[in-house]
Each structure stands twice: as C-alpha cells, then as structure tokens.
Amino acid sequence: MALQIGIVGLPNVGKSTLFNALTNATADVAAYPFTTIEPNRGVVPVPDQRLEALADMVGPERVTPATVEFVDIAGLVRGAHRGEGLGNQFLGHIRTVDAIAVVCRCFTDPDIAHVEGRIDPVQDAEVLDLELILADLEVTERRIDKIRSAARARPREYQEEARVLEELRERLEAGERARPWAEHGPVRARLARELQLLTAKKRIYVANVAETALPEGGERAKEVERLAEREGATSVVLSAELEAELGEWPSEDAAAYRAEVGLKRSGLATLAKAGYRVLDLITFFTIAGGEEVRAWSTERGTQAPQAAGQVHSQMEAGFIRAEVIPFKKLQAVGSWQTARDQGAVRVKGRDYVVQDGDVCLFRFSPA
C-alpha cells in the first residue's frame, strides 16, 4: 500500500514550504494567505537503509522503494466550512488520504503575518480542528438525509445505520471528532470509511520551528508535543525552511549539516517514519532474480497471501507458499543462495504473518 499524507494547517504556517522540502517540488510560497490555489501532490521514495543494503548485495537492474504521497491544500481559516477562504474547496482532495499532518507554526517572523494575529500553535490546531469537525458534520447530515429517504421503503434495513449516524451527528455538534465514535463497532468503522471522515483519520502534528530552535524545537514545539500526547497522536519537530534549503544541497553535505544541528534524519524520513508509526505499517522486501529489489509497505499483522497480493493479485489468488528470511540474517550470510544452502530461508504457509524487514519470495500458481 502506498502511504498518503494530507498536509493541512492555517495560512502562513509553512505548509507549502514543507511540501517543497519533502518533495523537491515548486509549490508557490509567499507571505500572504491562499498562495496554494490548486492542491499540490508529490510522490516521493521512503528512505530505507535496508533497501540500499539489499541493492548492494544483489546488484539489480532496478531498485524500487516504498513511496509516500503528500497532498498540500490551501490553508484553512475560521469559517472555512462556510466557504471562507479557499481551503474548504479542496478538503475533498484529502478525504482519501491515510493520515493528516497538521502543521503548527512555532516560529516567529515579522515579515510573515499570522492570519490569527498571534502565534499560538495549540490554538491554531483548535481552529483547524473545528473546521474539520464542521466539514464532517455537513457530510454526515447529507448521509442522514439520504438514509431517511431510503428508510421510508425499507425501515428495518436502515435502522441501525440511522441510529449510529445520529450518534455521530450529536458528537460532531458537541465539537468532538469522529475518531472515538468510529472505533466502536464494525458499522461505525464502515461508515467512517465510506464517508471519508476527516476527523476519523489518524494525525501527525508537525511543529514547524526556526532553525535556531532545533533539534528540540523550543517551548512552542513542546506545547504541540503535549497536545499530541493528550490525544494519543504523534508529533515531530521540523524546520520546513531549513529542509527546503538543504534539499538543494548535495546529499552528503546536507546530512553533515543536519548532524551539526543535532538532527538524526531528514524531514522526509522523519515524517515518513511518523506516518508508518501512526498507521502501524511495516516494510517487507522482494528480490525478483537479479532484476529488481523492491520495498513494500503493509499493515502490521498482514498474512503472507495478502502481502503477496500487493505484489500482484494473481499471487494472492494462487498463493502456494512464501520463502522468507529476515533482512538482518540475509545481510549476515551475504546472499539469498547462501542463505538457502544454509537452511536459513524458511518456508511459510498461508497463516504466516509477515514481519518488518522480511525478505520474501512468493510461490504461486498462475490462474
């Protein structure tokens, strides 16, 4: 599965700068609201040293990393659900993403006005939260109206759905997100998926700080961290401006400078890692002869046939077995053939749960 992350926030918090830093794109950036008119999309590789090591070992024709797609939309302002500003027009573009990155401004810059007139990252998040809740309320009310019409002919068939939708509406009207509601029962979970509720999606809070505040981020970043902890979410500290600048540097120089300021990894790697953590994803690898070494992301707990199905649908339908070796063990022995000769490659059946770092060869019967 390709990870999709929607980038949201108020105007002038650094969303488009962050998008550019992550994707090396050229989204417009300016010190005034609503610079992002069309949604920006960028698909970028997920950094993974294990994939690089496998490529060095195999020497394939192609190396294909797992990817993450970032979607950046116009900044949201108070009243966005009523059509204020431009962000509301593009909320549909992030309803299909897996997780939402909420960018919170934690830097001070007198040349970049704050749309709310003050810098308060937690209050910014609250404004954004309200707009997303109200946008979900509109979607929910439309679904309720539709159900009422259908229930006139088949009341019993729609009774349960109507009841849980009314529950959802009450919670949204009370200023609550949809996520707690969606976690109670299969009907609610299904409706959350079908309605693509924004407030049911998992979140990553991004504290966008000045370079001088790195690596910890300062007190404002700590406020964002505490907010995330209260919600059971995750948070990261980034300097979007610095990451955008380093994106133009040679990779070795950029890595050396990050180390100087106390950063362990790039902004892309930091956010991708957070996305994997919040969505509980793992990575497995495949080696197609000497042709391709590839990384795949999947949900933790995925069984071998379903993992094979990500490679090709026929592999799931005709699954026979999986030949598996953990990456570290393969790296220790040096090659797939040596590992097989030593009996280190294990044969697994349909009930095997793929583990993070597994290198897999799937055997299947073509249809």
mmCIF file of C-alpha atoms in Angstrom:
data_model
loop_
_atom_site.group_PDB
_atom_site.id
_atom_site.type_symbol
_atom_site.label_atom_id
_atom_site.label_comp_id
_atom_site.label_asym_id
_atom_site.label_seq_id
_atom_site.Cartn_x
_atom_site.Cartn_y
_atom_site.Cartn_z
ATOM 1 C CA MET A 1 0.000 0.000 0.000
ATOM 2 C CA ALA A 2 1.259 3.484 -0.847
ATOM 3 C CA LEU A 3 1.114 5.796 2.148
ATOM 4 C CA GLN A 4 -0.813 9.035 1.579
ATOM 5 C CA ILE A 5 -0.468 12.009 3.927
ATOM 6 C CA GLY A 6 -2.515 15.188 3.624
ATOM 7 C CA ILE A 7 -0.834 18.394 4.787
ATOM 8 C CA VAL A 8 -3.220 20.837 6.475
ATOM 9 C CA GLY A 9 -2.924 23.985 8.532
ATOM 10 C CA LEU A 10 -3.788 27.647 8.714
ATOM 11 C CA PRO A 11 -2.328 30.026 6.101
ATOM 12 C CA ASN A 12 1.300 31.117 6.530
ATOM 13 C CA VAL A 13 2.306 28.265 8.840
ATOM 14 C CA GLY A 14 4.792 26.836 6.325
ATOM 15 C CA LYS A 15 2.682 24.108 4.682
ATOM 16 C CA SER A 16 3.839 24.758 1.134
ATOM 17 C CA THR A 17 7.429 25.258 2.255
ATOM 18 C CA LEU A 18 7.234 21.873 3.969
ATOM 19 C CA PHE A 19 5.677 20.319 0.872
ATOM 20 C CA ASN A 20 8.539 21.678 -1.245
ATOM 21 C CA ALA A 21 11.084 20.390 1.232
ATOM 22 C CA LEU A 22 9.584 16.912 1.229
ATOM 23 C CA THR A 23 9.053 16.579 -2.499
ATOM 24 C CA ASN A 24 11.581 18.997 -4.055
ATOM 25 C CA ALA A 25 8.557 20.451 -5.827
ATOM 26 C CA THR A 26 7.896 24.076 -6.727
ATOM 27 C CA ALA A 27 4.633 24.882 -4.953
ATOM 28 C CA ASP A 28 4.160 28.641 -4.699
ATOM 29 C CA VAL A 29 5.289 30.097 -1.403
ATOM 30 C CA ALA A 30 4.555 33.665 -0.353
ATOM 31 C CA ALA A 31 3.990 35.675 2.809
ATOM 32 C CA TYR A 32 0.249 36.034 2.336
ATOM 33 C CA PRO A 33 -2.697 33.661 2.677
ATOM 34 C CA PHE A 34 -4.119 31.379 -0.024
ATOM 35 C CA THR A 35 -0.990 31.049 -2.165
ATOM 36 C CA THR A 36 -1.863 27.395 -2.783
ATOM 37 C CA ILE A 37 -4.800 27.577 -5.180
ATOM 38 C CA GLU A 38 -4.666 24.079 -6.679
ATOM 39 C CA PRO A 39 -3.818 21.122 -4.434
ATOM 40 C CA ASN A 40 -0.174 20.104 -4.765
ATOM 41 C CA ARG A 41 0.687 16.420 -4.972
ATOM 42 C CA GLY A 42 4.065 14.790 -4.766
ATOM 43 C CA VAL A 43 5.085 11.123 -4.613
ATOM 44 C CA VAL A 44 8.469 10.560 -3.006
ATOM 45 C CA PRO A 45 10.517 7.495 -2.018
ATOM 46 C CA VAL A 46 10.658 6.431 1.616
ATOM 47 C CA PRO A 47 14.306 6.392 2.756
ATOM 48 C CA ASP A 48 15.308 2.908 3.946
ATOM 49 C CA GLN A 49 18.910 1.843 4.521
ATOM 50 C CA ARG A 50 17.896 -1.821 4.388
ATOM 51 C CA LEU A 51 16.775 -1.411 0.779
ATOM 52 C CA GLU A 52 20.113 0.176 -0.085
ATOM 53 C CA ALA A 53 21.960 -2.727 1.563
ATOM 54 C CA LEU A 54 19.887 -5.282 -0.357
ATOM 55 C CA ALA A 55 20.603 -3.451 -3.606
ATOM 56 C CA ASP A 56 24.346 -3.528 -2.871
ATOM 57 C CA MET A 57 24.090 -7.252 -2.166
ATOM 58 C CA VAL A 58 22.066 -8.185 -5.262
ATOM 59 C CA GLY A 59 23.149 -5.578 -7.826
ATOM 60 C CA PRO A 60 19.725 -5.471 -9.531
ATOM 61 C CA GLU A 61 18.694 -3.596 -12.661
ATOM 62 C CA ARG A 62 16.075 -1.669 -10.660
ATOM 63 C CA VAL A 63 15.704 -0.595 -7.059
ATOM 64 C CA THR A 64 12.125 0.399 -6.182
ATOM 65 C CA PRO A 65 11.469 1.951 -2.773
ATOM 66 C CA ALA A 66 8.175 2.210 -0.963
ATOM 67 C CA THR A 67 6.578 5.598 -1.560
ATOM 68 C CA VAL A 68 4.588 8.240 0.275
ATOM 69 C CA GLU A 69 2.316 10.722 -1.460
ATOM 70 C CA PHE A 70 1.930 14.151 0.083
ATOM 71 C CA VAL A 71 -1.106 16.317 -0.692
ATOM 72 C CA ASP A 72 -0.936 20.029 0.160
ATOM 73 C CA ILE A 73 -4.108 22.134 0.066
ATOM 74 C CA ALA A 74 -4.850 25.804 0.651
ATOM 75 C CA GLY A 75 -4.712 26.987 4.251
ATOM 76 C CA LEU A 76 -7.904 26.774 6.279
ATOM 77 C CA VAL A 77 -9.238 29.792 8.193
ATOM 78 C CA ARG A 78 -12.092 30.355 10.612
ATOM 79 C CA GLY A 79 -15.344 29.844 8.735
ATOM 80 C CA ALA A 80 -13.779 27.552 6.125
ATOM 81 C CA HIS A 81 -16.757 25.172 6.418
ATOM 82 C CA ARG A 82 -18.955 28.099 5.309
ATOM 83 C CA GLY A 83 -16.715 28.783 2.342
ATOM 84 C CA GLU A 84 -14.454 31.393 3.949
ATOM 85 C CA GLY A 85 -11.042 31.437 2.300
ATOM 86 C CA LEU A 86 -10.130 28.758 -0.209
ATOM 87 C CA GLY A 87 -9.222 25.691 1.854
ATOM 88 C CA ASN A 88 -12.770 24.377 2.094
ATOM 89 C CA GLN A 89 -12.868 23.970 -1.700
ATOM 90 C CA PHE A 90 -10.058 21.425 -1.518
ATOM 91 C CA LEU A 91 -10.942 19.361 1.542
ATOM 92 C CA GLY A 92 -12.191 16.704 -0.856
ATOM 93 C CA HIS A 93 -8.635 16.206 -2.037
ATOM 94 C CA ILE A 94 -7.537 14.961 1.382
ATOM 95 C CA ARG A 95 -10.571 12.844 2.256
ATOM 96 C CA THR A 96 -8.885 9.807 0.677
ATOM 97 C CA VAL A 97 -5.535 10.107 2.480
ATOM 98 C CA ASP A 98 -4.421 7.664 5.166
ATOM 99 C CA ALA A 99 -3.289 10.253 7.697
ATOM 100 C CA ILE A 100 -3.283 14.009 8.167
ATOM 101 C CA ALA A 101 -0.219 16.067 9.032
ATOM 102 C CA VAL A 102 -1.316 19.130 10.990
ATOM 103 C CA VAL A 103 1.320 21.825 10.539
ATOM 104 C CA CYS A 104 1.577 24.167 13.525
ATOM 105 C CA ARG A 105 3.530 27.382 13.307
ATOM 106 C CA CYS A 106 6.098 27.589 16.089
ATOM 107 C CA PHE A 107 8.447 30.138 14.527
ATOM 108 C CA THR A 108 8.458 33.917 14.744
ATOM 109 C CA ASP A 109 8.947 36.012 11.605
ATOM 110 C CA PRO A 110 7.781 39.643 11.478
ATOM 111 C CA ASP A 111 7.754 39.505 7.674
ATOM 112 C CA ILE A 112 5.173 36.679 7.630
ATOM 113 C CA ALA A 113 1.842 37.709 9.115
ATOM 114 C CA HIS A 114 -0.174 35.217 11.109
ATOM 115 C CA VAL A 115 -3.763 35.035 9.921
ATOM 116 C CA GLU A 116 -4.995 35.000 13.546
ATOM 117 C CA GLY A 117 -2.749 37.903 14.545
ATOM 118 C CA ARG A 118 -0.715 35.917 17.097
ATOM 119 C CA ILE A 119 1.479 32.801 17.259
ATOM 120 C CA ASP A 120 -0.193 30.092 19.313
ATOM 121 C CA PRO A 121 0.237 26.617 17.778
ATOM 122 C CA VAL A 122 -2.268 24.913 20.083
ATOM 123 C CA GLN A 123 -4.993 27.462 19.361
ATOM 124 C CA ASP A 124 -4.185 27.132 15.639
ATOM 125 C CA ALA A 125 -4.805 23.402 15.949
ATOM 126 C CA GLU A 126 -8.107 24.072 17.717
ATOM 127 C CA VAL A 127 -9.272 26.409 14.913
ATOM 128 C CA LEU A 128 -8.319 23.805 12.334
ATOM 129 C CA ASP A 129 -9.999 21.043 14.329
ATOM 130 C CA LEU A 130 -13.292 22.937 14.469
ATOM 131 C CA GLU A 131 -13.322 23.481 10.712
ATOM 132 C CA LEU A 132 -12.666 19.789 10.034
ATOM 133 C CA ILE A 133 -15.406 18.797 12.502
ATOM 134 C CA LEU A 134 -17.904 21.123 10.828
ATOM 135 C CA ALA A 135 -16.918 19.829 7.389
ATOM 136 C CA ASP A 136 -17.560 16.268 8.612
ATOM 137 C CA LEU A 137 -20.892 17.398 10.058
ATOM 138 C CA GLU A 138 -22.020 18.569 6.640
ATOM 139 C CA VAL A 139 -21.105 15.196 5.111
ATOM 140 C CA THR A 140 -22.896 13.372 7.933
ATOM 141 C CA GLU A 141 -26.086 15.407 7.574
ATOM 142 C CA ARG A 142 -26.212 14.708 3.852
ATOM 143 C CA ARG A 143 -25.891 10.987 4.556
ATOM 144 C CA ILE A 144 -28.653 11.152 7.201
ATOM 145 C CA ASP A 145 -30.996 12.829 4.716
ATOM 146 C CA LYS A 146 -30.233 10.095 2.189
ATOM 147 C CA ILE A 147 -30.841 7.341 4.747
ATOM 148 C CA ARG A 148 -34.154 8.849 5.794
ATOM 149 C CA SER A 149 -35.375 8.739 2.208
ATOM 150 C CA ALA A 150 -34.270 5.128 1.750
ATOM 151 C CA ALA A 151 -35.695 4.089 5.137
ATOM 152 C CA ARG A 152 -39.205 5.041 4.102
ATOM 153 C CA ALA A 153 -39.329 1.978 1.888
ATOM 154 C CA ARG A 154 -37.102 -0.354 3.979
ATOM 155 C CA PRO A 155 -37.059 0.937 7.594
ATOM 156 C CA ARG A 156 -35.603 -2.200 9.201
ATOM 157 C CA GLU A 157 -32.703 -2.348 6.742
ATOM 158 C CA TYR A 158 -31.518 1.154 7.622
ATOM 159 C CA GLN A 159 -32.486 1.287 11.297
ATOM 160 C CA GLU A 160 -29.023 0.571 12.709
ATOM 161 C CA GLU A 161 -27.212 2.873 10.294
ATOM 162 C CA ALA A 162 -29.628 5.715 11.023
ATOM 163 C CA ARG A 163 -29.102 5.268 14.756
ATOM 164 C CA VAL A 164 -25.291 5.376 14.659
ATOM 165 C CA LEU A 165 -25.314 8.319 12.245
ATOM 166 C CA GLU A 166 -27.458 10.262 14.685
ATOM 167 C CA GLU A 167 -24.887 9.433 17.365
ATOM 168 C CA LEU A 168 -22.159 10.778 15.102
ATOM 169 C CA ARG A 169 -24.049 13.973 14.399
ATOM 170 C CA GLU A 170 -24.564 14.605 18.117
ATOM 171 C CA ARG A 171 -20.861 14.151 18.812
ATOM 172 C CA LEU A 172 -19.798 16.409 15.965
ATOM 173 C CA GLU A 173 -22.281 19.071 17.039
ATOM 174 C CA ALA A 174 -20.719 18.885 20.507
ATOM 175 C CA GLY A 175 -17.308 19.651 18.982
ATOM 176 C CA GLU A 176 -15.970 16.095 19.211
ATOM 177 C CA ARG A 177 -14.020 14.335 16.476
ATOM 178 C CA ALA A 178 -15.329 11.274 14.704
ATOM 179 C CA ARG A 179 -12.388 9.033 15.583
ATOM 180 C CA PRO A 180 -13.567 7.765 19.015
ATOM 181 C CA TRP A 181 -17.025 7.090 17.540
ATOM 182 C CA ALA A 182 -15.528 5.197 14.585
ATOM 183 C CA GLU A 183 -13.577 2.839 16.842
ATOM 184 C CA HIS A 184 -16.697 1.305 18.407
ATOM 185 C CA GLY A 185 -18.049 -1.426 16.180
ATOM 186 C CA PRO A 186 -17.916 -2.513 12.535
ATOM 187 C CA VAL A 187 -20.889 -0.406 11.408
ATOM 188 C CA ARG A 188 -19.257 2.798 12.617
ATOM 189 C CA ALA A 189 -15.883 1.832 11.140
ATOM 190 C CA ARG A 190 -17.502 1.120 7.772
ATOM 191 C CA LEU A 191 -19.379 4.412 7.747
ATOM 192 C CA ALA A 192 -16.229 6.338 8.685
ATOM 193 C CA ARG A 193 -14.512 4.813 5.650
ATOM 194 C CA GLU A 194 -17.446 5.383 3.322
ATOM 195 C CA LEU A 195 -17.933 8.989 4.430
ATOM 196 C CA GLN A 196 -14.150 9.560 4.407
ATOM 197 C CA LEU A 197 -14.438 11.480 7.672
ATOM 198 C CA LEU A 198 -11.517 13.859 8.130
ATOM 199 C CA THR A 199 -11.684 13.763 11.913
ATOM 200 C CA ALA A 200 -11.632 9.963 11.934
ATOM 201 C CA LYS A 201 -8.178 9.907 10.327
ATOM 202 C CA LYS A 202 -5.013 9.433 12.322
ATOM 203 C CA ARG A 203 -2.854 12.502 12.835
ATOM 204 C CA ILE A 204 0.710 13.651 12.916
ATOM 205 C CA TYR A 205 1.342 17.045 14.463
ATOM 206 C CA VAL A 206 4.226 18.899 12.818
ATOM 207 C CA ALA A 207 5.846 21.634 14.898
ATOM 208 C CA ASN A 208 7.381 23.913 12.267
ATOM 209 C CA VAL A 209 10.205 25.735 14.035
ATOM 210 C CA ALA A 210 13.032 28.112 13.208
ATOM 211 C CA GLU A 211 16.431 26.554 12.524
ATOM 212 C CA THR A 212 17.777 28.141 15.704
ATOM 213 C CA ALA A 213 15.262 26.127 17.773
ATOM 214 C CA LEU A 214 16.498 22.751 16.524
ATOM 215 C CA PRO A 215 16.675 19.974 17.483
ATOM 216 C CA GLU A 216 14.199 20.078 20.412
ATOM 217 C CA GLY A 217 12.091 22.904 18.944
ATOM 218 C CA GLY A 218 11.590 25.145 21.959
ATOM 219 C CA GLU A 219 8.579 25.741 24.216
ATOM 220 C CA ARG A 220 6.012 26.092 21.409
ATOM 221 C CA ALA A 221 7.058 22.722 19.989
ATOM 222 C CA LYS A 222 6.717 21.261 23.484
ATOM 223 C CA GLU A 223 3.133 22.560 23.587
ATOM 224 C CA VAL A 224 2.441 20.737 20.323
ATOM 225 C CA GLU A 225 4.048 17.584 21.699
ATOM 226 C CA ARG A 226 1.871 17.726 24.818
ATOM 227 C CA LEU A 227 -1.229 18.243 22.668
ATOM 228 C CA ALA A 228 -0.365 15.154 20.621
ATOM 229 C CA GLU A 229 0.263 13.121 23.773
ATOM 230 C CA ARG A 230 -3.139 14.067 25.204
ATOM 231 C CA GLU A 231 -4.791 12.833 22.023
ATOM 232 C CA GLY A 232 -2.706 9.688 21.670
ATOM 233 C CA ALA A 233 -1.287 11.100 18.430
ATOM 234 C CA THR A 234 2.330 11.568 17.384
ATOM 235 C CA SER A 235 4.321 14.738 16.809
ATOM 236 C CA VAL A 236 7.537 15.681 15.048
ATOM 237 C CA VAL A 237 9.737 18.774 15.069
ATOM 238 C CA LEU A 238 10.864 20.144 11.698
ATOM 239 C CA SER A 239 12.221 23.336 10.248
ATOM 240 C CA ALA A 240 10.493 23.469 6.873
ATOM 241 C CA GLU A 241 12.616 26.400 5.745
ATOM 242 C CA LEU A 242 15.863 24.603 6.588
ATOM 243 C CA GLU A 243 14.706 21.364 4.959
ATOM 244 C CA ALA A 244 13.777 23.261 1.788
ATOM 245 C CA GLU A 245 17.252 24.803 1.684
ATOM 246 C CA LEU A 246 19.015 21.504 2.355
ATOM 247 C CA GLY A 247 17.012 19.903 -0.437
ATOM 248 C CA GLU A 248 19.143 21.906 -2.856
ATOM 249 C CA TRP A 249 22.428 20.777 -1.301
ATOM 250 C CA PRO A 250 24.432 17.639 -2.201
ATOM 251 C CA SER A 251 23.089 14.817 -0.041
ATOM 252 C CA GLU A 252 26.356 14.274 1.866
ATOM 253 C CA ASP A 253 26.647 17.969 2.717
ATOM 254 C CA ALA A 254 23.021 18.096 3.811
ATOM 255 C CA ALA A 255 23.476 15.043 6.041
ATOM 256 C CA ALA A 256 26.584 16.565 7.604
ATOM 257 C CA TYR A 257 24.782 19.837 8.352
ATOM 258 C CA ARG A 258 21.804 18.029 9.877
ATOM 259 C CA ALA A 259 24.204 16.204 12.164
ATOM 260 C CA GLU A 260 25.723 19.561 13.156
ATOM 261 C CA VAL A 261 22.357 20.874 14.348
ATOM 262 C CA GLY A 262 21.504 17.603 16.085
ATOM 263 C CA LEU A 263 19.120 16.040 13.552
ATOM 264 C CA LYS A 264 19.273 12.274 13.078
ATOM 265 C CA ARG A 265 17.457 12.173 9.747
ATOM 266 C CA SER A 266 15.915 14.291 7.003
ATOM 267 C CA GLY A 267 12.496 15.885 7.291
ATOM 268 C CA LEU A 268 11.151 13.384 4.761
ATOM 269 C CA ALA A 269 12.475 10.425 6.730
ATOM 270 C CA THR A 270 11.145 11.929 9.982
ATOM 271 C CA LEU A 271 7.640 12.436 8.631
ATOM 272 C CA ALA A 272 7.558 9.110 6.777
ATOM 273 C CA LYS A 273 8.668 7.297 9.937
ATOM 274 C CA ALA A 274 5.936 9.066 11.894
ATOM 275 C CA GLY A 275 3.397 8.075 9.234
ATOM 276 C CA TYR A 276 4.426 4.424 9.452
ATOM 277 C CA ARG A 277 4.226 4.559 13.245
ATOM 278 C CA VAL A 278 0.810 6.203 13.450
ATOM 279 C CA LEU A 279 -0.669 3.839 10.831
ATOM 280 C CA ASP A 280 1.165 0.793 12.239
ATOM 281 C CA LEU A 281 2.815 -0.078 8.939
ATOM 282 C CA ILE A 282 5.788 -2.338 8.327
ATOM 283 C CA THR A 283 8.103 -2.861 5.352
ATOM 284 C CA PHE A 284 8.895 -6.124 3.611
ATOM 285 C CA PHE A 285 11.142 -6.694 0.603
ATOM 286 C CA THR A 286 11.126 -8.782 -2.554
ATOM 287 C CA ILE A 287 14.008 -9.786 -4.792
ATOM 288 C CA ALA A 288 12.992 -10.630 -8.361
ATOM 289 C CA GLY A 289 16.044 -12.557 -9.569
ATOM 290 C CA GLY A 290 18.688 -10.015 -10.464
ATOM 291 C CA GLU A 291 16.151 -7.668 -11.969
ATOM 292 C CA GLU A 292 14.522 -5.763 -9.106
ATOM 293 C CA VAL A 293 14.848 -5.235 -5.378
ATOM 294 C CA ARG A 294 11.715 -3.625 -4.015
ATOM 295 C CA ALA A 295 10.314 -2.381 -0.701
ATOM 296 C CA TRP A 296 6.612 -2.734 0.119
ATOM 297 C CA SER A 297 4.645 -1.200 2.970
ATOM 298 C CA THR A 298 1.761 -3.068 4.567
ATOM 299 C CA GLU A 299 -0.258 -3.065 7.770
ATOM 300 C CA ARG A 300 1.240 -4.907 10.709
ATOM 301 C CA GLY A 301 -0.483 -8.285 11.028
ATOM 302 C CA THR A 302 -0.787 -8.877 7.266
ATOM 303 C CA GLN A 303 -0.634 -12.556 6.355
ATOM 304 C CA ALA A 304 1.554 -13.901 3.554
ATOM 305 C CA PRO A 305 -1.156 -14.302 0.862
ATOM 306 C CA GLN A 306 -2.329 -10.703 1.310
ATOM 307 C CA ALA A 307 1.263 -9.433 1.237
ATOM 308 C CA ALA A 308 1.784 -11.400 -1.976
ATOM 309 C CA GLY A 309 -1.362 -9.785 -3.347
ATOM 310 C CA GLN A 310 0.304 -6.375 -3.036
ATOM 311 C CA VAL A 311 2.977 -7.589 -5.444
ATOM 312 C CA HIS A 312 0.390 -8.981 -7.870
ATOM 313 C CA SER A 313 -3.245 -10.003 -7.469
ATOM 314 C CA GLN A 314 -2.534 -13.415 -9.052
ATOM 315 C CA MET A 315 -0.033 -14.148 -6.317
ATOM 316 C CA GLU A 316 -2.734 -13.900 -3.666
ATOM 317 C CA ALA A 317 -5.286 -15.887 -5.653
ATOM 318 C CA GLY A 318 -2.817 -18.673 -6.469
ATOM 319 C CA PHE A 319 -0.700 -18.481 -3.314
ATOM 320 C CA ILE A 320 1.224 -21.674 -2.533
ATOM 321 C CA ARG A 321 3.903 -20.666 -0.026
ATOM 322 C CA ALA A 322 6.314 -17.926 0.961
ATOM 323 C CA GLU A 323 10.058 -18.358 1.309
ATOM 324 C CA VAL A 324 11.171 -15.900 3.980
ATOM 325 C CA ILE A 325 14.325 -14.670 5.668
ATOM 326 C CA PRO A 326 14.709 -11.648 7.970
ATOM 327 C CA PHE A 327 16.806 -8.855 6.475
ATOM 328 C CA LYS A 328 19.451 -8.953 9.216
ATOM 329 C CA LYS A 329 20.002 -12.679 8.760
ATOM 330 C CA LEU A 330 20.260 -12.317 4.988
ATOM 331 C CA GLN A 331 22.716 -9.468 5.419
ATOM 332 C CA ALA A 332 24.814 -11.619 7.745
ATOM 333 C CA VAL A 333 25.105 -14.562 5.312
ATOM 334 C CA GLY A 334 25.613 -12.351 2.262
ATOM 335 C CA SER A 335 23.289 -13.735 -0.406
ATOM 336 C CA TRP A 336 19.947 -15.416 -0.972
ATOM 337 C CA GLN A 337 21.571 -18.553 -2.416
ATOM 338 C CA THR A 338 23.942 -18.900 0.528
ATOM 339 C CA ALA A 339 21.052 -18.441 2.928
ATOM 340 C CA ARG A 340 19.089 -21.139 1.111
ATOM 341 C CA ASP A 341 22.055 -23.516 1.106
ATOM 342 C CA GLN A 342 22.452 -22.998 4.852
ATOM 343 C CA GLY A 343 18.758 -23.593 5.517
ATOM 344 C CA ALA A 344 18.232 -20.015 6.722
ATOM 345 C CA VAL A 345 15.342 -19.401 4.307
ATOM 346 C CA ARG A 346 12.133 -20.617 5.918
ATOM 347 C CA VAL A 347 9.073 -21.933 4.102
ATOM 348 C CA LYS A 348 5.864 -20.344 5.392
ATOM 349 C CA GLY A 349 2.212 -21.116 4.702
ATOM 350 C CA ARG A 350 -0.969 -19.112 4.357
ATOM 351 C CA ASP A 351 -1.229 -18.270 8.054
ATOM 352 C CA TYR A 352 2.237 -16.725 8.319
ATOM 353 C CA VAL A 353 2.192 -13.096 9.477
ATOM 354 C CA VAL A 354 4.753 -11.037 7.589
ATOM 355 C CA GLN A 355 7.245 -9.253 9.842
ATOM 356 C CA ASP A 356 9.005 -5.923 9.408
ATOM 357 C CA GLY A 357 12.212 -6.478 7.427
ATOM 358 C CA ASP A 358 11.213 -9.831 5.944
ATOM 359 C CA VAL A 359 12.683 -10.621 2.533
ATOM 360 C CA CYS A 360 10.105 -12.718 0.732
ATOM 361 C CA LEU A 361 9.855 -14.913 -2.324
ATOM 362 C CA PHE A 362 6.239 -15.822 -3.030
ATOM 363 C CA ARG A 363 5.411 -19.066 -4.825
ATOM 364 C CA PHE A 364 2.070 -19.169 -6.571
ATOM 365 C CA SER A 365 0.103 -20.971 -9.252
ATOM 366 C CA PRO A 366 -0.825 -18.658 -12.152
ATOM 367 C CA ALA A 367 -4.522 -18.538 -12.995
#
